[in-house]
């Protein structure tokens, strides 16, 4: 398949303006839990991120601390878990308790967020369990290798291995939906693109929850949300990208999903917080998917922090957003079933 040259960050088409016409999902009220989470993010988490430099030495320390804290939480209820080990990384299959559906009946391949160097199965088990309960389907959570063990491209390779594992176990691509938050949203789109380019069938759908889709931070630094974001210091993201994606100080634009040829991708759902710095990534992706003829839905949520549904899945807005994710997943898998039996 011949691919046209991807657009560079400074070559944005003039009609790629902000999606100011997209209505917010919750215009009338922000929950007390969401307001409290924003305060904690703005006064504690973001300042800590700005204070501690991201280096090859600090990444493993931060990862160990976050994963250790995650293990202190009670295990999610209403699900059953099964561990799978592949070459160099783990996966966990999370099923609704008592569910009889096999993987071949439909599955979500979930790729966790964490800035390409943090988090894993333990931190994201609550949101994975929430998706499993809402969809009634098994969710395969991938603990892909991260910085500094491997670069961002190596993380994508692990996610592609996980997808190949599903296909090899008899799960039709038409019954698989990729989903992920933040850096996992990057994995969602990058893995689908790599699968397509490798001649593999693409999944039935893609869900990006506050996804990072443009590794070039130029537009994000110029966007008003650069200062509005309560959680993410852009300097941290820039440091991670330098360590995980740049070669000799140069960032290959093709590493950013927004800069790839998008034709042939399945329908996508993009969910972002109104004031987060990564909102621009989803706006650009929604625009370019539409230009490529790929159905895409962009949802904007008011009063939320980046990756709110993964950080606090029990929050009212998170429950509502995850209900939208579940409906999208079921619709895509049902559409695949109809296509296979037609």
Coordinates of C-alpha atoms in Angstrom, one line a residue:
X1 CA 0.0 0.0 0.0
X2 CA 1.6 3.3 -1.1
X3 CA 1.5 5.9 1.6
X4 CA 1.7 9.6 1.0
X5 CA 4.3 11.6 2.9
X6 CA 3.0 12.5 6.4
X7 CA 2.4 16.1 7.2
X8 CA 4.9 17.7 9.5
X9 CA 3.8 19.5 12.7
X10 CA 4.4 22.9 11.1
X11 CA 2.4 21.9 7.9
X12 CA -1.0 21.7 9.5
X13 CA -3.8 22.4 7.0
X14 CA -5.3 25.8 7.6
X15 CA -8.7 24.3 8.3
X16 CA -7.4 22.4 11.3
X17 CA -8.9 24.7 13.8
X18 CA -9.9 23.9 17.4
X19 CA -13.2 22.0 17.7
X20 CA -15.0 24.8 19.4
X21 CA -18.3 23.5 18.0
X22 CA -18.1 20.2 19.9
X23 CA -20.5 20.5 22.8
X24 CA -19.2 19.4 26.2
X25 CA -20.7 16.2 27.6
X26 CA -21.5 17.7 31.0
X27 CA -22.3 21.4 30.6
X28 CA -24.3 21.9 33.7
X29 CA -22.5 20.6 36.7
X30 CA -19.2 19.2 37.9
X31 CA -19.3 16.6 40.7
X32 CA -17.7 17.3 44.1
X33 CA -15.3 14.4 43.4
X34 CA -14.1 15.9 40.2
X35 CA -13.6 19.3 41.8
X36 CA -11.6 17.6 44.6
X37 CA -9.5 15.6 42.1
X38 CA -8.7 18.8 40.3
X39 CA -7.5 20.5 43.5
X40 CA -5.3 17.6 44.4
X41 CA -3.9 17.5 40.9
X42 CA -3.2 21.3 40.7
X43 CA -1.8 21.7 44.2
X44 CA 0.1 18.4 44.7
X45 CA 0.6 16.2 41.6
X46 CA 1.5 18.8 39.0
X47 CA 3.9 20.7 41.3
X48 CA 5.6 17.4 42.2
X49 CA 6.0 16.6 38.5
X50 CA 7.5 20.0 37.8
X51 CA 9.9 19.6 40.7
X52 CA 11.3 16.1 40.0
X53 CA 13.2 15.8 36.7
X54 CA 12.5 12.9 34.4
X55 CA 15.7 11.0 33.8
X56 CA 16.8 7.4 33.1
X57 CA 17.7 7.1 36.8
X58 CA 14.4 8.6 38.2
X59 CA 12.0 6.7 35.9
X60 CA 12.4 3.3 37.7
X61 CA 12.1 4.9 41.1
X62 CA 8.9 6.7 40.2
X63 CA 7.5 3.6 38.6
X64 CA 8.2 1.5 41.7
X65 CA 6.6 4.0 44.0
X66 CA 3.4 4.3 41.9
X67 CA 3.0 0.5 41.5
X68 CA 3.6 -0.1 45.2
X69 CA 0.9 2.4 46.1
X70 CA -1.5 0.8 43.6
X71 CA -1.1 -2.5 45.3
X72 CA -2.5 -1.1 48.5
X73 CA -5.9 -0.6 47.0
X74 CA -8.6 -3.3 47.4
X75 CA -9.0 -5.5 44.4
X76 CA -11.9 -4.6 42.1
X77 CA -15.1 -6.6 42.8
X78 CA -17.2 -8.5 40.4
X79 CA -14.3 -9.7 38.1
X80 CA -12.0 -12.7 37.7
X81 CA -8.4 -12.4 36.7
X82 CA -6.0 -14.6 34.7
X83 CA -2.3 -13.9 34.2
X84 CA -0.6 -14.5 30.9
X85 CA 3.2 -14.1 30.3
X86 CA 4.6 -13.4 26.9
X87 CA 8.1 -12.8 25.8
X88 CA 9.3 -10.0 28.1
X89 CA 6.0 -8.7 29.4
X90 CA 2.8 -9.7 31.2
X91 CA -0.9 -9.5 30.4
X92 CA -3.9 -9.9 32.6
X93 CA -7.3 -11.1 31.3
X94 CA -10.0 -9.5 33.4
X95 CA -13.5 -11.1 33.0
X96 CA -16.8 -10.3 34.7
X97 CA -17.3 -12.8 37.5
X98 CA -19.2 -15.8 36.3
X99 CA -19.0 -14.7 32.6
X100 CA -19.1 -17.6 30.2
X101 CA -18.0 -15.7 27.1
X102 CA -14.7 -16.9 25.6
X103 CA -12.2 -14.5 24.1
X104 CA -13.3 -15.5 20.6
X105 CA -16.7 -14.1 21.4
X106 CA -15.2 -10.6 21.7
X107 CA -12.5 -8.8 23.7
X108 CA -11.0 -5.4 24.5
X109 CA -7.3 -5.1 24.3
X110 CA -6.4 -2.4 26.9
X111 CA -3.2 -0.5 26.9
X112 CA -2.6 1.5 30.1
X113 CA -1.3 5.1 30.4
X114 CA 1.5 6.5 32.5
X115 CA 3.6 8.7 30.4
X116 CA 5.5 5.9 28.7
X117 CA 7.4 5.0 31.9
X118 CA 4.8 4.6 34.7
X119 CA 2.0 2.3 35.7
X120 CA 1.0 -1.2 34.7
X121 CA -1.5 -3.9 35.6
X122 CA -1.9 -2.9 39.2
X123 CA -2.5 0.8 38.6
X124 CA -5.1 0.3 35.9
X125 CA -6.9 -2.7 37.2
X126 CA -9.9 -0.6 38.4
X127 CA -10.6 1.0 35.0
X128 CA -10.0 -2.4 33.2
X129 CA -12.5 -4.1 35.6
X130 CA -15.0 -1.3 35.1
X131 CA -14.8 -1.8 31.3
X132 CA -15.2 -5.6 31.7
X133 CA -18.2 -5.2 33.9
X134 CA -19.9 -2.7 31.6
X135 CA -19.3 -4.6 28.4
X136 CA -19.7 -8.1 29.7
X137 CA -16.5 -8.9 27.8
X138 CA -13.0 -10.1 28.8
X139 CA -10.5 -7.2 28.8
X140 CA -6.9 -8.1 28.1
X141 CA -4.7 -5.6 29.9
X142 CA -1.2 -5.3 28.5
X143 CA 1.8 -4.5 30.7
X144 CA 4.1 -3.6 27.8
X145 CA 7.7 -2.7 28.4
X146 CA 8.4 0.9 29.0
X147 CA 11.2 3.5 29.3
X148 CA 14.0 3.1 30.2
X149 CA 13.9 -0.6 29.5
X150 CA 12.8 0.1 25.9
X151 CA 11.9 3.1 23.8
X152 CA 8.4 4.1 22.7
X153 CA 8.6 2.0 19.5
X154 CA 9.5 -1.0 21.6
X155 CA 6.4 -0.5 23.7
X156 CA 4.3 -0.5 20.5
X157 CA 6.0 -3.7 19.4
X158 CA 4.8 -5.4 22.7
X159 CA 1.3 -4.2 22.1
X160 CA 1.4 -5.6 18.6
X161 CA 2.6 -8.9 20.0
X162 CA -0.4 -8.9 22.4
X163 CA -2.7 -8.4 19.4
X164 CA -1.1 -11.2 17.5
X165 CA -1.6 -13.4 20.6
X166 CA -5.3 -12.7 20.5
X167 CA -5.5 -13.5 16.8
X168 CA -3.5 -16.7 17.2
X169 CA -6.0 -17.7 20.0
X170 CA -8.9 -17.6 17.5
X171 CA -10.2 -14.1 18.3
X172 CA -11.4 -12.5 15.0
X173 CA -10.1 -9.0 14.5
X174 CA -13.7 -8.0 13.9
X175 CA -14.4 -8.8 17.6
X176 CA -11.5 -6.9 19.1
X177 CA -11.5 -3.3 20.2
X178 CA -8.3 -1.5 21.2
X179 CA -8.6 0.9 24.1
X180 CA -6.2 3.0 26.2
X181 CA -5.7 6.1 28.2
X182 CA -3.0 8.8 27.8
X183 CA 0.2 7.0 26.6
X184 CA -2.0 3.9 26.3
X185 CA -4.1 5.9 23.8
X186 CA -1.0 6.5 21.8
X187 CA -0.4 2.7 21.9
X188 CA -4.0 2.1 20.8
X189 CA -3.6 4.1 17.6
X190 CA 0.1 3.3 16.9
X191 CA -0.5 -0.5 17.3
X192 CA -3.5 -0.3 14.9
X193 CA -1.4 1.5 12.4
X194 CA 1.5 -0.9 12.7
X195 CA -0.9 -3.9 12.4
X196 CA -2.4 -2.4 9.2
X197 CA 1.0 -1.7 7.7
X198 CA 2.1 -5.3 8.6
X199 CA -0.8 -6.7 6.6
X200 CA -2.8 -7.8 9.7
X201 CA -6.5 -7.2 9.9
X202 CA -7.3 -4.0 11.9
X203 CA -9.5 -4.3 15.0
X204 CA -13.2 -3.4 15.1
X205 CA -12.7 -0.1 16.8
X206 CA -10.3 2.2 18.7
X207 CA -10.9 4.1 22.0
X208 CA -8.6 6.8 23.0
X209 CA -9.2 8.2 26.5
X210 CA -7.3 11.5 26.8
X211 CA -4.7 10.0 24.3
X212 CA -1.3 11.3 23.4
X213 CA -1.3 11.3 19.7
X214 CA 1.2 13.9 18.6
X215 CA 4.7 13.6 20.1
X216 CA 5.6 17.0 18.8
X217 CA 4.7 19.4 21.6
X218 CA 4.9 22.6 19.5
X219 CA 1.2 23.1 19.2
X220 CA 0.5 22.0 22.7
X221 CA 2.9 24.7 24.0
X222 CA 1.1 27.3 22.0
X223 CA -2.4 26.2 23.1
X224 CA -4.2 27.9 26.0
X225 CA -4.4 24.6 27.8
X226 CA -0.7 24.6 28.2
X227 CA -1.3 26.7 31.4
X228 CA -4.8 25.5 32.2
X229 CA -4.0 21.8 32.6
X230 CA -4.2 20.9 36.3
X231 CA -2.2 17.7 36.0
X232 CA 0.4 17.5 33.3
X233 CA 3.5 19.7 33.1
X234 CA 4.3 19.8 29.4
X235 CA 8.0 19.9 30.3
X236 CA 7.7 16.4 31.7
X237 CA 6.2 15.1 28.5
X238 CA 8.9 16.8 26.5
X239 CA 11.6 15.2 28.6
X240 CA 10.0 11.7 28.1
X241 CA 9.8 12.2 24.3
X242 CA 13.5 13.2 24.2
X243 CA 14.4 10.0 26.0
X244 CA 12.0 7.7 24.3
X245 CA 11.6 8.9 20.8
X246 CA 14.2 11.4 19.6
X247 CA 17.3 10.2 17.8
X248 CA 20.2 12.6 17.8
X249 CA 17.9 15.4 18.8
X250 CA 15.4 14.7 16.0
X251 CA 11.9 13.5 16.3
X252 CA 10.6 11.4 13.4
X253 CA 7.1 12.8 12.7
X254 CA 6.0 9.4 11.6
X255 CA 6.1 8.2 15.2
X256 CA 3.1 10.4 15.9
X257 CA -0.2 8.7 14.9
X258 CA -1.7 12.0 13.7
X259 CA 1.0 12.2 11.1
X260 CA 0.3 8.8 9.5
X261 CA -2.0 7.9 6.6
X262 CA -5.2 7.0 8.5
X263 CA -7.3 5.4 5.8
X264 CA -8.2 1.9 6.6
X265 CA -8.4 2.4 10.4
X266 CA -11.6 1.4 12.1
X267 CA -14.1 3.8 13.7
X268 CA -12.7 5.6 16.7
X269 CA -14.0 7.2 19.9
X270 CA -11.9 10.0 21.4
X271 CA -12.6 11.3 24.9
X272 CA -10.8 14.3 26.4
X273 CA -11.0 16.8 29.2
X274 CA -11.8 20.3 28.2
X275 CA -8.8 22.0 29.7
X276 CA -6.1 19.4 29.4
X277 CA -3.0 20.0 27.3
X278 CA -3.6 16.8 25.2
X279 CA -7.0 18.0 24.0
X280 CA -5.3 19.4 20.9
X281 CA -4.0 15.9 20.0
X282 CA -7.6 14.5 19.8
X283 CA -8.9 17.5 17.9
X284 CA -6.2 17.0 15.2
X285 CA -6.9 13.3 15.1
X286 CA -10.6 13.7 14.8
X287 CA -10.1 16.1 12.0
X288 CA -7.7 13.9 10.1
X289 CA -9.7 10.8 10.6
X290 CA -12.7 12.5 9.1
X291 CA -10.6 13.7 6.2
X292 CA -9.5 10.0 5.7
X293 CA -13.1 8.8 5.7
X294 CA -12.8 7.1 9.1
X295 CA -15.8 7.6 11.4
X296 CA -14.7 9.3 14.6
X297 CA -16.5 10.7 17.6
X298 CA -14.9 13.4 19.8
X299 CA -16.2 13.9 23.3
X300 CA -15.1 16.8 25.5
X301 CA -15.7 16.7 29.3
X302 CA -15.8 19.8 31.4
X303 CA -14.1 20.2 34.8
X304 CA -12.0 17.0 34.5
X305 CA -8.3 16.3 34.8
X306 CA -6.3 14.3 32.2
X307 CA -7.2 10.6 32.2
X308 CA -9.9 11.2 34.8
X309 CA -11.7 7.9 34.0
X310 CA -8.6 5.9 34.6
X311 CA -7.5 7.8 37.7
X312 CA -10.9 7.6 39.5
X313 CA -13.3 5.3 37.6
X314 CA -15.9 5.5 40.3
X315 CA -16.4 9.3 39.9
X316 CA -19.7 10.2 38.4
X317 CA -18.2 11.7 35.2
X318 CA -15.9 8.7 34.9
X319 CA -18.9 6.3 35.2
X320 CA -20.7 8.2 32.5
X321 CA -17.7 8.3 30.1
X322 CA -17.0 4.6 30.7
X323 CA -20.6 3.9 29.8
X324 CA -20.0 5.6 26.5
X325 CA -16.9 3.5 26.0
X326 CA -18.9 0.3 26.7
X327 CA -21.6 1.2 24.3
X328 CA -19.0 1.9 21.6
X329 CA -17.3 -1.4 22.3
X330 CA -20.5 -3.4 22.1
X331 CA -21.7 -1.6 19.0
X332 CA -18.4 -2.3 17.2
X333 CA -18.3 -5.9 18.1
X334 CA -21.9 -6.4 17.2
X335 CA -21.2 -4.8 13.8
X336 CA -18.4 -7.2 13.3
X337 CA -20.6 -10.1 14.1
X338 CA -23.2 -8.9 11.6
X339 CA -20.5 -8.5 9.0
X340 CA -19.1 -12.0 9.6
X341 CA -22.6 -13.7 9.3
X342 CA -23.8 -11.6 6.3

